[in-house]
PDB file of C-alpha atoms in Angstrom:
ATOM      1  CA  MET A1305      49.038  -0.133  28.155  1.00 89.00           C
ATOM      2  CA  ILE A1306      45.461  -0.959  27.196  1.00 88.00           C
ATOM      3  CA  ASP A1307      44.619  -4.813  27.338  1.00 92.00           C
ATOM      4  CA  TRP A1308      41.836  -4.590  24.292  1.00 94.00           C
ATOM      5  CA  ALA A1309      41.027  -8.315  24.808  1.00 94.00           C
ATOM      6  CA  ALA A1310      39.354  -7.392  28.553  1.00 89.00           C
ATOM      7  CA  PHE A1311      38.114  -3.821  26.994  1.00 91.00           C
ATOM      8  CA  GLY A1312      36.127  -6.007  24.528  1.00 94.00           C
ATOM      9  CA  ILE A1313      34.704  -8.811  27.204  1.00 91.00           C
ATOM     10  CA  VAL A1314      33.523  -5.938  28.812  1.00 88.00           C
ATOM     11  CA  ALA A1315      32.114  -4.256  26.496  1.00 93.00           C
ATOM     12  CA  ILE A1316      30.357  -7.398  24.519  1.00 95.00           C
ATOM     13  CA  VAL A1317      28.946  -8.237  28.300  1.00 90.00           C
ATOM     14  CA  THR A1318      27.615  -4.468  28.946  1.00 91.00           C
ATOM     15  CA  TRP A1319      25.987  -4.872  25.530  1.00 95.00           C
ATOM     16  CA  VAL A1320      24.296  -8.506  26.035  1.00 94.00           C
ATOM     17  CA  SER A1321      23.277  -7.390  29.761  1.00 92.00           C
ATOM     18  CA  ALA A1322      21.954  -4.097  28.538  1.00 94.00           C
ATOM     19  CA  MET A1323      19.799  -5.940  26.091  1.00 96.00           C
ATOM     20  CA  LEU A1324      18.567  -8.443  28.437  1.00 94.00           C
ATOM     21  CA  ILE A1325      17.259  -5.963  31.226  1.00 96.00           C
ATOM     22  CA  VAL A1326      15.314  -3.563  28.198  1.00 96.00           C
ATOM     23  CA  ALA A1327      13.680  -7.035  26.806  1.00 96.00           C
ATOM     24  CA  ALA A1328      12.494  -8.522  30.679  1.00 96.00           C
ATOM     25  CA  TYR A1329      11.753  -5.002  31.575  1.00 96.00           C
ATOM     26  CA  SER A1330       9.517  -4.553  28.131  1.00 97.00           C
ATOM     27  CA  PHE A1331       8.213  -7.660  28.286  1.00 95.00           C
ATOM     28  CA  GLY A1332       6.929  -6.933  31.892  1.00 95.00           C
ATOM     29  CA  VAL A1333       5.399  -3.951  30.945  1.00 95.00           C
ATOM     30  CA  ARG A1334       3.697  -5.547  27.842  1.00 94.00           C
ATOM     31  CA  LEU A1335       2.662  -8.392  30.084  1.00 92.00           C
ATOM     32  CA  LEU A1336       0.596  -5.964  32.632  1.00 91.00           C
ATOM     33  CA  ALA A1337      -0.853  -4.215  29.298  1.00 90.00           C
ATOM     34  CA  VAL A1338      -2.760  -7.370  28.737  1.00 88.00           C
ATOM     35  CA  ALA A1339      -3.653  -8.100  32.354  1.00 85.00           C
ATOM     36  CA  LYS A1340      -5.496  -5.280  32.167  1.00 85.00           C
ATOM     37  CA  ASP A1341      -7.210  -6.029  29.044  1.00 82.00           C
ATOM     38  CA  ASP A1342     -10.944  -7.421  29.332  1.00 69.00           C
ATOM     39  CA  GLY A1343     -11.441 -10.923  29.498  1.00 67.00           C
ATOM     40  CA  LYS A1344      -7.869 -12.267  29.665  1.00 67.00           C
ATOM     41  CA  SER A1345      -6.273 -14.251  32.540  1.00 72.00           C
ATOM     42  CA  THR A1346      -5.206 -11.505  34.827  1.00 86.00           C
ATOM     43  CA  SER A1347      -3.684 -13.609  37.687  1.00 89.00           C
ATOM     44  CA  LEU A1348      -1.197 -15.614  35.093  1.00 89.00           C
ATOM     45  CA  SER A1349      -0.125 -12.268  32.910  1.00 89.00           C
ATOM     46  CA  LYS A1350       0.516 -10.319  36.495  1.00 90.00           C
ATOM     47  CA  THR A1351       2.488 -13.014  37.654  1.00 93.00           C
ATOM     48  CA  GLY A1352       4.796 -13.092  34.190  1.00 93.00           C
ATOM     49  CA  ALA A1353       5.324  -9.366  34.511  1.00 93.00           C
ATOM     50  CA  TYR A1354       6.413  -9.462  38.014  1.00 95.00           C
ATOM     51  CA  ALA A1355       8.672 -12.005  37.422  1.00 96.00           C
ATOM     52  CA  CYS A1356       9.877 -10.352  34.250  1.00 96.00           C
ATOM     53  CA  PHE A1357      10.572  -7.227  36.542  1.00 96.00           C
ATOM     54  CA  THR A1358      12.829  -9.594  38.957  1.00 97.00           C
ATOM     55  CA  VAL A1359      14.525 -10.762  36.148  1.00 95.00           C
ATOM     56  CA  ALA A1360      15.395  -7.363  35.232  1.00 95.00           C
ATOM     57  CA  GLY A1361      16.078  -6.027  39.082  1.00 96.00           C
ATOM     58  CA  LEU A1362      18.648  -9.266  39.711  1.00 95.00           C
ATOM     59  CA  ILE A1363      20.027  -8.533  36.669  1.00 93.00           C
ATOM     60  CA  VAL A1364      20.875  -4.781  37.721  1.00 94.00           C
ATOM     61  CA  ALA A1365      21.596  -5.942  41.451  1.00 94.00           C
ATOM     62  CA  PHE A1366      24.214  -8.761  39.949  1.00 92.00           C
ATOM     63  CA  GLY A1367      25.911  -5.739  37.945  1.00 89.00           C
ATOM     64  CA  VAL A1368      26.014  -3.894  41.091  1.00 91.00           C
ATOM     65  CA  VAL A1369      27.696  -6.640  42.968  1.00 91.00           C
ATOM     66  CA  LEU A1370      30.588  -6.802  39.880  1.00 87.00           C
ATOM     67  CA  ILE A1371      30.941  -3.277  39.882  1.00 87.00           C
ATOM     68  CA  VAL A1372      31.456  -1.998  43.669  1.00 89.00           C
ATOM     69  CA  PRO A1373      34.607  -4.368  45.017  1.00 89.00           C
ATOM     70  CA  GLN A1374      33.629  -4.563  48.389  1.00 90.00           C
ATOM     71  CA  LEU A1375      30.562  -6.009  47.455  1.00 89.00           C
ATOM     72  CA  SER A1376      31.762  -8.577  45.069  1.00 88.00           C
ATOM     73  CA  GLU A1377      34.624  -9.308  47.743  1.00 90.00           C
ATOM     74  CA  ALA A1378      31.715 -10.035  50.318  1.00 90.00           C
ATOM     75  CA  ILE A1379      29.430 -11.676  48.232  1.00 90.00           C
ATOM     76  CA  LEU A1380      31.125 -13.371  45.385  1.00 87.00           C
ATOM     77  CA  GLY A1381      34.270 -13.815  47.354  1.00 89.00           C
ATOM     78  CA  PHE A1382      36.605 -12.058  44.817  1.00 80.00           C
ATOM     79  CA  SER A1383      37.097  -8.451  44.122  1.00 74.00           C
ATOM     80  CA  SER A1384      37.940  -7.257  40.643  1.00 64.00           C
ATOM     81  CA  SER A1385      39.970  -4.287  41.986  1.00 61.00           C
ATOM     82  CA  HIS A1386      43.723  -4.509  41.286  1.00 56.00           C
TER      83      HIS A1386
END
């Protein structure tokens, strides 16, 4: 028997997470491009770009923790495997 509610929740969370990763990464790339423009404040743009890359990396790392049962048991205290 397929649990369609759980399937729908996983699909929605996956879609939202993918959109967040793409948005954070693309915003970081854009900020790096702005930092290379002449006459701009490069340190603020670079800091923002690295912050965006960090957010994208943290989202990916959290997804890996949720997917791997040993990591979710060790870090979060629960495992999604049955």
